[in-house]
């Protein structure tokens, strides 16, 4: 595997793969023509019976290819649960011809996606020892079913034990599929209630050359750790005494420890670690039909970000059908931070999750000969050592003279060197260790036999100046220490992708943030250096199932809430500070206070989300109207519509600002604009809410009315917001908030507003 893919397996870092399956087949006349897997989308199902739906797909292919045999061999997936369509091996000319069929909404090529990779829930306030709170009220999420689309599962992990669980919910319609080293009768239970795997999208038509190595399992069992990690974060059982090299010893558990898990394996140990869009779409279709309540997906594509209804954006299509049936879909924001406009999975019907750190770390004390002690971010399992300290400005200057010494070096973009260059020289000349000063990283790598310490430039400069101040510089490296609590600041991780939304700038993304750094959870026994099948990984892949577990708890307490209501509850109650009341920073090229483009509404606050007071609701029709406002063609909007005929947009088309989101984002303000929001009371029947506005700098906010009065007859109320600017030139985004409070509940939505007197001009 490439280093980039290896980085994903270890840290959950995501990259983009834009590859098509290319094959060759003989068409009429004996000429060779490329064939690709094409996804034929037909929109809403015409039959409730899945078998009849598949039969209609085969008939359509038969009319194109000329025989039942060719139709059967060509088709790899029939989508028949949440929507109608199929994936098949077709030449370009065949794809063009079938696209002209009156029942075909859209034909798109198969593409590929890659994944993004103990204390978490105690940190968020979900303590199992508390006699009250969301975890208690939800009975730990019992009977909620979480569908996980990922790299498979290691079923023997103690995280998937069903001890103490009752019968499988009767509404469950899914299955466990047998395969290589996966026996459904043995490996599925009342915790792991579903396990399917999808690989046809990786194969050529002759079922060869899938790019899957022999080390993979042709089943739902995973070969390298990601899926087990994600699933156990969302709903893993209680497992005591787990750690990463002894760090963070404690009990591992998921957000909803009694929820049920259904694994849909779509990621494989290929050279690029990718998953095929045809397989992902089939997995989402099956999950809808199987009866899951929540779908969590730690996959995506990097820049450029696809539009909500782009032909290659299968996540958006599948998620729309899922939310239309009351299933909440959560996806990772991506690991392309801290650059702006890097957030992905931007459809407004998806909950997009950013990643933060925890209030815990394991730094290594470095004591210089002048008794100044610095704390390196790298944890170390090496006993205390003392050594001579030297500095080199190039890896090539590490020679035999460095043997037995600890070497300080700086890695900068201008140096043209990498950590590997220095590490290779360290190996050759047997230095005692390396201290690398570089851009800060939120990835946790434990230093073992070969000492490799990571520090930032400020610490590096302190050590460098000490070396220059004495003729015999020395250093003592002590065993790592554990820091926990408010002394360790919570920050948005440097890798977490940032807003603004580059596709639909009126939609705030990400939506919410959760811990994503050094998250302890289940892995495979083959994971290097794992202890008892558990390891710490970092990435927004880890933050997403954290929130999925919280959503499962909310679903248990509020089974009638729509996906939009659940999303609203998360955002409007999120915290702008950490659990200790300290501000949350944004880790980037320079530190700053986190803003909505870093973490959406803020850090998820599970207990408050269970009792939000008011929610901002939206349904599939609201999202279709948003697509109309976004100037998408009616034919394209029909591709995700629930109706059989052509969807007709209202005339005139609505404003993009009027989608009932729990946020207000205005990217191009130059004159007064007025928008509407509607809130639904889910708190005490007789409630009166008063307005608090914290306007962005240079922006005036006027709200009518300023009081909302609810009673037994009034459950929903709307309010209008008029926004104007005092800026006379193009500005950056400024942030504020709009809050409704009844004295008990504080329902806050973020405001993100930019003045643009001259549109698309960035001075």
XYZ file of C-alpha atoms in Angstrom:
763
model
C 0.000 0.000 0.000
C 1.159 3.565 -0.608
C 2.229 5.767 2.263
C -0.855 7.879 1.765
C -3.143 4.901 2.153
C -1.134 3.615 5.106
C -1.659 7.007 6.696
C -5.408 6.481 6.382
C -5.289 3.065 8.032
C -3.294 4.443 10.945
C -4.828 7.859 11.378
C -8.064 7.986 9.438
C -6.673 10.568 7.010
C -8.686 10.769 3.808
C -7.567 11.379 0.253
C -9.328 11.470 -3.090
C -9.276 8.784 -5.749
C -10.884 9.524 -9.083
C -10.512 6.224 -10.905
C -12.922 4.382 -13.144
C -13.081 0.636 -13.562
C -11.980 0.111 -17.144
C -12.608 -3.135 -18.991
C -12.944 -4.299 -22.551
C -15.697 -6.296 -24.194
C -16.579 -7.283 -27.715
C -19.573 -5.455 -29.154
C -21.419 -5.889 -32.411
C -19.139 -5.968 -35.406
C -16.254 -7.420 -33.388
C -14.843 -4.029 -32.390
C -13.444 -3.557 -28.904
C -15.010 -0.835 -26.796
C -14.331 0.154 -23.232
C -16.884 -0.917 -20.672
C -17.336 0.682 -17.292
C -19.627 0.116 -14.366
C -22.467 2.590 -14.846
C -25.110 3.514 -12.262
C -28.546 3.813 -13.825
C -30.828 5.875 -11.593
C -34.609 5.508 -12.009
C -35.865 7.577 -9.084
C -38.756 6.396 -6.914
C -39.716 2.699 -6.921
C -42.744 1.654 -8.956
C -43.180 -1.560 -6.935
C -43.169 -2.175 -3.193
C -42.031 -5.730 -3.897
C -38.204 -5.688 -4.262
C -38.273 -8.762 -6.520
C -40.586 -7.031 -8.977
C -38.302 -4.004 -8.951
C -35.252 -6.132 -9.798
C -37.205 -7.927 -12.514
C -38.024 -4.582 -14.126
C -34.315 -3.686 -14.047
C -33.395 -6.912 -15.805
C -36.073 -6.348 -18.451
C -34.667 -2.906 -19.178
C -31.158 -4.340 -19.543
C -32.458 -7.214 -21.672
C -34.066 -4.755 -24.094
C -30.676 -3.012 -24.363
C -28.343 -6.016 -24.530
C -30.564 -8.462 -26.393
C -30.747 -11.441 -24.035
C -31.619 -12.390 -20.468
C -28.190 -13.990 -20.080
C -26.326 -10.825 -21.047
C -28.588 -8.739 -18.833
C -27.979 -11.003 -15.835
C -24.206 -11.057 -16.370
C -24.024 -7.300 -16.871
C -25.927 -6.261 -13.724
C -23.933 -6.103 -10.473
C -26.417 -4.335 -8.158
C -30.158 -3.778 -8.112
C -31.201 -0.811 -5.966
C -34.699 -1.604 -4.785
C -35.242 -0.482 -1.189
C -35.066 3.288 -0.809
C -35.167 4.022 -4.546
C -35.035 2.303 -7.921
C -31.965 1.803 -10.099
C -29.134 -0.574 -10.901
C -25.408 -0.762 -11.595
C -24.241 -2.642 -14.667
C -21.251 -3.163 -16.955
C -21.967 -1.026 -20.022
C -20.023 0.462 -22.889
C -20.198 4.219 -23.417
C -22.559 3.753 -26.344
C -24.810 1.448 -24.311
C -24.800 3.955 -21.430
C -25.749 6.737 -23.832
C -28.547 4.648 -25.309
C -30.054 3.594 -21.971
C -29.888 7.202 -20.781
C -32.428 7.999 -23.523
C -34.954 5.567 -22.034
C -37.996 7.530 -20.778
C -37.848 5.855 -17.340
C -34.167 6.650 -16.777
C -33.500 9.786 -14.754
C -29.720 9.694 -14.868
C -26.715 7.537 -15.767
C -23.409 8.103 -13.967
C -20.062 6.276 -13.999
C -18.794 4.252 -11.049
C -16.233 6.244 -9.022
C -14.205 5.581 -5.893
C -14.090 6.962 -2.367
C -11.713 6.623 0.576
C -12.246 6.759 4.341
C -11.361 9.755 6.483
C -9.654 7.607 10.276
C -11.956 5.886 26.565
C -12.499 9.057 27.837
C -14.561 10.579 25.034
C -18.055 10.144 26.410
C -17.145 10.956 30.008
C -15.605 14.139 28.610
C -18.945 14.885 26.902
C -20.888 14.294 30.121
C -22.319 10.842 29.312
C -21.383 9.031 32.509
C -22.824 5.529 33.094
C -22.577 6.078 36.855
C -24.987 9.013 36.751
C -28.564 8.093 37.797
C -29.970 10.677 35.384
C -29.146 12.233 32.057
C -29.426 11.210 28.415
C -27.463 7.946 28.733
C -29.782 6.809 31.545
C -32.998 8.080 29.937
C -32.174 6.357 26.646
C -31.272 3.075 28.380
C -27.913 3.414 26.627
C -29.585 3.388 23.208
C -31.097 -0.089 23.495
C -32.894 -1.256 20.337
C -31.681 1.673 18.192
C -29.972 0.280 15.079
C -26.866 2.005 13.710
C -25.774 1.205 10.164
C -22.021 1.608 9.606
C -20.608 1.882 6.068
C -16.899 1.171 6.389
C -14.135 -1.444 6.030
C -15.817 -4.315 7.860
C -15.708 -5.642 11.395
C -13.659 -7.942 13.633
C -16.599 -9.795 15.226
C -14.579 -11.432 18.024
C -13.804 -8.041 19.572
C -15.238 -7.690 23.063
C -16.765 -4.404 21.912
C -19.313 -6.449 19.974
C -20.352 -8.691 22.854
C -24.126 -8.972 23.283
C -24.021 -9.730 26.999
C -27.015 -8.146 28.695
C -28.873 -7.292 25.506
C -32.461 -8.315 24.851
C -33.880 -9.809 21.651
C -33.093 -8.254 18.280
C -35.756 -5.628 17.447
C -38.578 -7.217 15.459
C -38.492 -4.390 12.905
C -35.006 -5.480 11.791
C -35.170 -6.853 8.240
C -31.461 -7.220 7.546
C -29.153 -10.201 7.498
C -25.634 -11.462 8.141
C -23.918 -12.794 5.028
C -21.473 -15.706 5.246
C -18.033 -15.316 3.704
C -14.343 -15.957 4.180
C -13.718 -16.555 7.908
C -17.140 -15.115 8.680
C -19.866 -17.505 9.840
C -23.126 -15.644 10.323
C -24.386 -18.109 12.921
C -21.191 -17.761 14.960
C -20.142 -14.172 14.425
C -23.418 -12.271 14.442
C -25.325 -11.857 17.681
C -27.707 -9.484 19.435
C -25.126 -6.667 19.209
C -23.766 -7.217 15.698
C -27.122 -7.944 14.064
C -26.147 -7.317 10.444
C -23.046 -7.821 8.306
C -22.939 -7.470 4.536
C -20.099 -6.865 2.098
C -19.940 -5.230 -1.335
C -17.186 -5.686 -3.863
C -18.758 -6.114 -7.302
C -18.034 -2.478 -8.123
C -14.301 -3.222 -7.866
C -14.347 -6.118 -10.325
C -14.131 -6.158 -14.049
C -16.885 -7.909 -15.938
C -14.988 -11.202 -16.030
C -14.744 -11.131 -12.185
C -10.957 -10.770 -12.226
C -8.501 -8.079 -11.235
C -10.451 -6.468 -8.415
C -7.179 -5.017 -7.036
C -8.019 -6.662 -3.695
C -4.937 -8.470 -2.271
C -4.905 -11.965 -0.789
C -4.525 -10.483 2.690
C -8.127 -9.235 2.521
C -11.122 -11.282 3.619
C -13.822 -11.886 1.047
C -16.447 -11.229 3.693
C -17.611 -8.617 6.182
C -14.490 -9.358 8.280
C -12.016 -6.499 8.020
C -8.321 -6.873 7.291
C -7.048 -3.563 8.642
C -8.597 -1.519 11.445
C -11.081 1.183 10.646
C -14.582 -0.280 10.545
C -14.295 -1.983 13.944
C -12.911 1.230 15.376
C -15.769 3.334 13.974
C -18.494 0.838 14.971
C -17.190 0.450 18.528
C -17.018 4.249 18.985
C -20.681 4.520 18.032
C -22.087 1.551 19.958
C -19.372 -0.616 21.465
C -20.020 -2.562 24.668
C -18.136 -1.849 27.916
C -14.588 -3.282 27.801
C -12.343 -2.609 30.845
C -8.566 -2.201 31.042
C -7.712 -1.101 27.514
C -4.927 1.308 26.589
C -2.485 2.413 23.905
C 0.963 1.320 25.076
C -0.261 1.851 28.626
C -1.493 5.387 27.920
C -5.122 6.229 28.693
C -5.847 3.042 30.608
C -9.575 2.709 31.221
C -12.859 1.274 29.983
C -13.657 1.516 26.299
C -17.303 1.961 25.343
C -19.431 3.425 22.600
C -21.740 6.401 22.759
C -24.790 4.124 22.789
C -23.473 0.921 24.431
C -26.758 -0.971 24.049
C -27.508 0.058 20.473
C -27.343 -2.590 17.738
C -24.773 -2.504 14.916
C -25.187 -3.396 11.254
C -21.914 -3.361 9.292
C -21.887 -2.722 5.542
C -18.381 -3.369 4.261
C -17.665 -1.109 1.276
C -13.950 -0.311 1.816
C -11.247 -2.779 0.875
C -7.524 -3.177 1.331
C -6.771 -2.195 -2.259
C -3.692 -0.249 -3.299
C -5.570 3.023 -2.854
C -7.922 1.843 -0.094
C -10.917 2.966 -2.088
C -14.542 1.948 -2.260
C -16.691 1.960 -5.391
C -19.626 4.342 -5.630
C -21.839 1.571 -7.034
C -21.151 -0.508 -3.918
C -21.650 2.428 -1.546
C -25.015 3.231 -3.114
C -26.092 -0.420 -2.855
C -25.062 -0.516 0.805
C -27.091 2.629 1.539
C -30.064 1.143 -0.297
C -29.807 -2.074 1.723
C -29.433 -0.166 4.987
C -32.665 1.703 4.254
C -34.464 -1.558 3.497
C -32.947 -3.345 6.489
C -34.506 -0.879 8.912
C -31.565 1.012 10.420
C -32.329 4.174 12.427
C -28.999 5.933 11.921
C -26.341 5.683 9.203
C -22.762 6.751 9.922
C -20.250 7.068 7.076
C -16.596 8.029 7.491
C -15.891 8.276 3.766
C -15.670 11.076 1.264
C -13.821 12.905 -1.478
C -11.422 15.813 -1.222
C -11.371 19.090 -3.150
C -13.028 19.847 -5.541
C -16.220 19.286 -3.554
C -19.117 17.803 -5.522
C -22.489 19.527 -5.786
C -25.421 18.092 -3.827
C -26.893 16.426 -6.922
C -23.737 15.802 -8.927
C -23.920 12.524 -10.847
C -20.938 11.183 -8.873
C -22.189 12.241 -5.432
C -23.812 8.963 -4.404
C -23.683 9.892 -0.718
C -25.987 12.830 -1.293
C -28.468 10.724 -3.286
C -28.523 7.867 -0.807
C -28.714 10.201 2.178
C -31.667 12.086 0.697
C -33.658 8.880 0.339
C -32.644 7.863 3.860
C -33.772 11.097 5.532
C -36.985 10.956 3.511
C -37.709 7.745 5.412
C -36.731 9.158 8.804
C -33.153 7.805 8.897
C -30.491 10.249 10.115
C -27.250 10.258 8.090
C -23.938 11.476 9.531
C -20.723 11.961 7.573
C -17.186 13.159 8.265
C -16.207 16.708 7.357
C -12.902 15.413 5.974
C -9.239 15.591 6.952
C -8.071 18.364 4.621
C -7.828 21.087 7.289
C -6.941 23.606 8.365
C -7.402 25.161 4.917
C -10.622 27.123 4.323
C -13.261 25.776 1.916
C -12.058 22.201 2.471
C -15.190 20.802 4.192
C -16.949 18.055 2.275
C -20.228 16.110 2.506
C -22.014 19.450 2.323
C -25.638 18.527 1.540
C -27.934 20.262 4.069
C -29.777 17.002 4.842
C -26.534 15.376 6.088
C -25.049 15.990 9.557
C -21.413 16.880 8.828
C -19.022 16.344 11.752
C -15.773 18.185 12.505
C -13.077 16.911 14.871
C -11.632 18.283 18.117
C -9.093 17.175 20.675
C -9.862 15.926 24.189
C -8.810 17.263 27.576
C -6.101 14.600 27.800
C -2.587 14.118 26.440
C 0.612 12.234 27.232
C 3.584 14.584 26.704
C 7.214 13.641 27.187
C 9.350 15.939 29.410
C 12.589 17.113 27.786
C 14.965 18.695 30.327
C 17.874 20.675 28.934
C 21.225 21.015 30.655
C 20.203 24.477 31.895
C 17.269 22.875 33.798
C 14.632 24.221 31.399
C 11.956 21.538 30.810
C 9.794 21.428 27.688
C 6.914 19.037 27.020
C 7.105 17.297 23.642
C 3.727 16.320 22.198
C 4.942 12.820 21.322
C 4.180 10.139 23.942
C 7.090 7.799 24.609
C 7.445 4.333 26.114
C 11.227 4.705 26.422
C 12.703 4.799 29.974
C 14.584 7.890 31.114
C 17.720 8.605 29.098
C 20.404 11.306 29.060
C 22.522 12.140 26.064
C 24.577 14.772 24.341
C 22.481 17.115 22.197
C 23.452 18.428 18.741
C 21.761 20.417 15.956
C 21.913 19.760 12.208
C 20.396 21.878 9.453
C 20.188 19.009 6.968
C 19.635 15.263 7.168
C 22.832 14.813 5.168
C 24.786 16.232 8.115
C 23.817 13.318 10.340
C 27.076 11.319 10.202
C 28.965 8.868 12.373
C 29.725 11.760 14.743
C 26.023 11.743 15.724
C 26.123 8.159 17.001
C 24.699 7.918 20.520
C 23.548 11.543 20.498
C 20.110 13.139 20.287
C 19.733 15.295 17.184
C 17.604 18.437 16.832
C 16.399 19.379 13.351
C 13.818 21.680 11.769
C 11.482 20.683 8.942
C 10.011 23.583 6.991
C 8.321 23.834 3.590
C 11.474 25.528 2.295
C 13.841 22.791 3.509
C 12.636 20.254 0.971
C 13.256 17.461 3.486
C 10.871 15.154 5.317
C 10.902 13.275 8.606
C 11.721 10.123 6.622
C 14.963 11.707 5.366
C 16.114 12.292 8.932
C 14.792 8.956 10.159
C 16.750 7.054 7.491
C 19.956 8.817 8.522
C 19.159 8.064 12.165
C 18.862 4.373 11.323
C 22.132 4.353 9.365
C 24.272 6.167 11.929
C 22.524 4.905 15.075
C 21.772 8.213 16.724
C 20.132 7.968 20.140
C 17.097 9.870 18.949
C 15.597 12.657 16.840
C 13.778 15.792 17.955
C 11.941 17.237 14.968
C 10.630 20.803 15.119
C 7.843 21.226 12.575
C 4.279 22.370 12.071
C 2.116 21.134 14.942
C 0.211 17.922 14.350
C -2.769 16.493 16.198
C -1.974 12.908 15.218
C -0.816 10.729 18.095
C 2.230 8.567 17.335
C 3.890 6.760 20.238
C 7.688 6.819 20.167
C 9.144 3.366 20.766
C 12.517 1.715 20.093
C 13.809 4.484 17.828
C 13.233 7.762 19.701
C 11.393 10.305 17.551
C 10.036 13.383 19.336
C 7.796 15.992 17.717
C 7.859 19.602 18.929
C 6.696 22.925 17.491
C 8.897 25.731 16.171
C 8.734 27.725 19.419
C 10.037 24.777 21.428
C 12.569 24.047 18.716
C 13.904 27.591 18.881
C 14.276 27.324 22.671
C 16.356 24.137 22.315
C 18.353 25.611 19.414
C 19.271 28.714 21.416
C 20.331 26.519 24.356
C 22.627 24.460 22.080
C 24.268 27.657 20.836
C 24.760 28.929 24.399
C 27.019 26.132 25.670
C 29.928 24.027 24.493
C 28.481 20.766 25.844
C 24.692 20.753 25.459
C 22.878 17.810 27.045
C 19.291 16.655 27.342
C 17.340 14.323 29.621
C 14.237 12.595 28.279
C 11.866 11.415 31.037
C 8.974 8.936 30.795
C 5.765 10.433 29.441
C 3.289 11.905 31.887
C -0.512 12.001 31.741
C -2.254 15.374 31.700
C -6.038 15.449 32.109
C -8.578 18.180 32.702
C -8.770 21.912 32.013
C -4.987 22.261 31.806
C -5.203 20.571 28.385
C -7.026 22.972 26.071
C -9.659 21.626 23.701
C -9.153 22.717 20.103
C -10.447 21.966 16.657
C -7.887 19.512 15.256
C -5.536 20.788 12.576
C -6.621 18.057 10.146
C -10.367 18.760 10.490
C -11.714 20.247 7.241
C -13.002 23.804 7.449
C -15.769 25.900 5.985
C -17.059 27.958 4.329
C -19.102 25.647 2.133
C -17.574 26.000 -1.337
C -20.621 24.596 -3.161
C -23.602 26.102 -1.306
C -22.185 29.033 0.681
C -25.616 29.758 2.207
C -25.424 26.415 4.073
C -23.150 26.354 7.115
C -20.747 23.411 7.182
C -19.535 21.637 9.253
C -22.604 21.280 11.472
C -21.163 20.050 14.760
C -17.870 18.930 16.307
C -16.826 15.992 18.484
C -13.567 14.467 19.777
C -11.384 13.039 17.003
C -7.829 12.908 18.387
C -6.334 9.714 19.837
C -9.698 7.986 20.253
C -9.368 4.542 21.860
C -11.524 1.839 20.279
C -11.490 -1.678 18.824
C -9.119 -2.858 16.112
C -7.987 -6.093 14.507
C -5.375 -8.374 16.135
C -3.110 -7.695 13.152
C -2.909 -3.994 14.001
C 0.744 -3.267 14.716
C 1.471 -2.571 18.377
C -2.160 -2.969 19.430
C -2.857 -4.020 22.986
C -5.662 -6.522 23.516
C -7.291 -5.525 20.232
C -7.594 -1.799 21.000
C -5.765 1.204 19.631
C -5.959 4.998 19.444
C -6.687 6.547 16.033
C -7.279 10.129 14.960
C -9.392 11.685 12.215
C -12.870 12.975 11.520
C -13.640 9.298 10.882
C -13.594 9.011 14.682
C -15.637 12.151 15.412
C -18.509 11.040 13.165
C -19.428 7.852 15.094
C -19.127 9.809 18.354
C -22.043 11.966 17.201
C -23.788 8.924 15.692
C -23.800 7.358 19.157
C -25.314 10.548 20.591
C -27.962 10.601 17.846
C -28.827 6.986 18.695
C -29.430 8.025 22.311
C -31.575 10.963 21.185
C -33.520 8.668 18.860
C -34.239 6.325 21.779
C -35.626 9.197 23.841
C -37.389 10.983 20.958
C -38.330 8.275 18.418
C -40.747 10.611 16.612
C -38.193 13.346 15.903
C -37.222 13.837 12.256
C -33.569 13.856 11.126
C -33.747 17.662 10.851
C -35.071 17.965 14.419
C -32.242 15.788 15.711
C -29.723 17.866 13.764
C -31.235 21.086 15.123
C -31.082 19.793 18.703
C -27.364 19.067 18.298
C -26.507 22.464 16.784
C -28.634 24.785 18.935
C -27.387 23.278 22.209
C -23.726 22.834 21.226
C -21.095 24.403 23.450
C -18.705 27.170 22.426
C -16.487 26.219 25.369
C -15.080 22.904 26.511
C -16.701 20.987 29.405
C -14.482 22.895 31.831
C -15.722 26.264 30.588
C -12.512 27.097 28.733
C -12.658 28.532 25.190
C -12.168 26.173 22.254
C -9.278 27.087 19.977
C -8.851 26.343 16.306
C -5.542 24.656 15.559
C -4.038 25.881 12.296
C -1.095 27.837 10.975
C -1.825 30.203 13.860
C -4.199 29.650 16.758
C -7.448 31.567 17.117
C -10.771 31.111 18.833
C -12.862 28.577 16.945
C -15.700 29.938 14.817
C -18.644 28.310 12.986
C -16.492 27.446 9.964
C -14.280 25.390 12.295
C -16.919 23.566 14.333
C -20.424 24.561 13.170
C -22.662 25.091 16.184
C -19.829 24.018 18.511
C -18.836 20.984 20.571
C -21.651 18.448 20.884
C -23.451 18.597 24.246
C -25.487 15.364 24.546
C -27.516 16.092 27.685
C -28.576 19.536 26.493
C -29.427 18.154 23.036
C -31.975 15.850 24.668
C -33.923 18.878 25.906
C -33.407 21.693 23.367
C -36.670 23.541 23.990
C -37.170 24.558 20.343
C -36.096 22.880 17.101
C -35.808 23.954 13.473
C -37.516 21.244 11.396
C -37.330 20.525 7.650
C -38.487 17.694 5.407
C -37.697 16.372 1.939
C -39.929 18.957 0.272
C -38.046 21.772 2.023
C -34.785 20.406 0.663
C -36.243 20.138 -2.853
C -37.301 23.786 -2.621
C -33.747 24.627 -1.538
C -32.432 22.901 -4.658
C -34.889 24.974 -6.695
C -33.514 28.103 -5.005
C -30.003 26.903 -5.890
C -31.030 27.061 -9.581
C -30.704 23.362 -10.215
C -32.750 22.158 -13.171
C -36.048 20.448 -12.463
C -34.793 17.299 -14.181
C -31.849 17.116 -11.784
C -34.059 17.749 -8.779
C -36.301 14.924 -9.956
C -33.331 12.558 -9.597
C -33.753 12.628 -5.838
C -37.490 13.298 -5.772
C -40.036 10.977 -4.230
C -42.546 11.627 -6.983
C -42.812 9.716 -10.247
C -43.245 12.635 -12.621
C -41.053 15.669 -13.279
C -40.690 17.776 -10.148
C -41.894 21.343 -10.682
C -40.252 24.179 -8.776
C -42.416 26.967 -7.341
C -42.649 30.140 -9.402
C -40.933 32.353 -8.535
C -38.228 30.151 -7.099
C -37.706 30.520 -3.322
C -34.731 32.193 -1.670
C -31.726 30.099 -0.633
C -31.845 31.937 2.686
C -35.242 30.518 3.605
C -34.260 26.867 4.076
C -35.180 26.315 7.728
C -31.656 25.642 8.958
C -30.481 26.111 12.574
C -28.005 28.711 11.292
C -27.915 31.844 9.146
C -25.102 32.227 6.625
C -25.027 35.177 4.218
C -21.981 35.162 1.925
C -22.850 38.128 -0.332
C -24.464 40.885 1.748
C -24.589 44.321 0.103
C -28.146 45.491 0.757
C -30.810 44.652 3.317
C -32.096 41.080 3.182
C -34.988 39.528 5.075
C -35.340 35.829 5.768
C -37.656 33.565 7.743
C -37.088 30.842 10.288
C -39.686 28.574 11.940
C -39.284 26.915 15.318
C -41.243 24.016 16.821
C -41.769 23.825 20.576
C -40.621 20.473 22.021
C -40.354 21.758 25.590
C -43.032 22.776 28.105
C -46.382 23.391 26.406
C -46.803 26.897 27.828
C -43.550 28.659 27.084
C -42.452 32.221 26.371
C -39.141 32.814 24.626
C -37.287 36.131 24.510
C -34.698 37.194 21.982
C -30.965 37.776 22.475
C -28.911 38.865 19.463
C -25.123 38.996 19.336
C -24.601 40.606 15.900
C -21.472 40.100 13.815
C -19.178 43.131 13.701
C -20.474 45.830 11.371
C -23.792 44.032 10.831
C -27.258 45.090 12.028
C -29.794 42.391 12.910
C -33.503 43.173 13.293
C -35.904 40.396 14.377
C -39.716 40.384 14.365
C -41.313 39.380 16.717
C -39.020 39.619 19.711
C -41.140 37.264 21.843
C -42.440 33.802 20.951
C -45.449 32.571 22.954
C -46.345 28.861 22.786
C -49.361 27.087 24.267
C -51.468 23.960 23.691
C -52.731 25.344 20.368
C -49.547 27.043 19.161
C -46.753 24.545 18.555
C -44.921 26.334 15.728
C -44.025 29.983 15.233
C -42.080 31.860 12.578
C -39.921 34.938 12.882
C -38.326 37.261 10.331
C -34.729 38.424 10.392
C -33.589 41.531 8.513
C -29.837 41.852 8.016
C -27.969 44.980 6.901
C -24.333 46.000 6.787
C -22.455 49.116 7.820
C -19.322 48.071 5.927
C -18.464 50.114 2.835
C -16.024 47.600 1.347
C -15.781 43.857 0.950
C -15.248 42.268 4.347
C -14.186 38.944 5.762
C -16.782 36.754 7.441
C -17.850 38.025 10.848
C -19.688 35.829 13.327
C -22.434 36.207 15.893
C -25.444 34.361 17.270
C -29.226 34.583 17.559
C -30.616 33.085 20.753
C -34.141 32.364 21.995
C -34.389 31.726 25.718
C -37.198 30.958 28.171
C -34.881 31.173 31.161
C -34.208 27.434 31.122
C -33.442 26.652 27.492
C -31.004 28.616 25.355
C -31.684 27.928 21.658
C -28.704 29.406 19.801
C -27.981 29.482 16.082
C -24.691 30.752 14.594
C -24.597 33.798 12.303
C -21.891 33.949 9.610
C -22.076 37.063 7.447
C -19.767 38.585 4.837
C -20.228 41.945 3.130
C -19.604 41.861 -0.625
C -20.022 45.270 -2.209
C -18.241 43.928 -5.269
C -19.088 40.249 -5.690
C -16.294 37.732 -6.224
C -13.601 40.392 -5.734
C -10.975 39.430 -3.182
C -8.515 42.286 -2.824
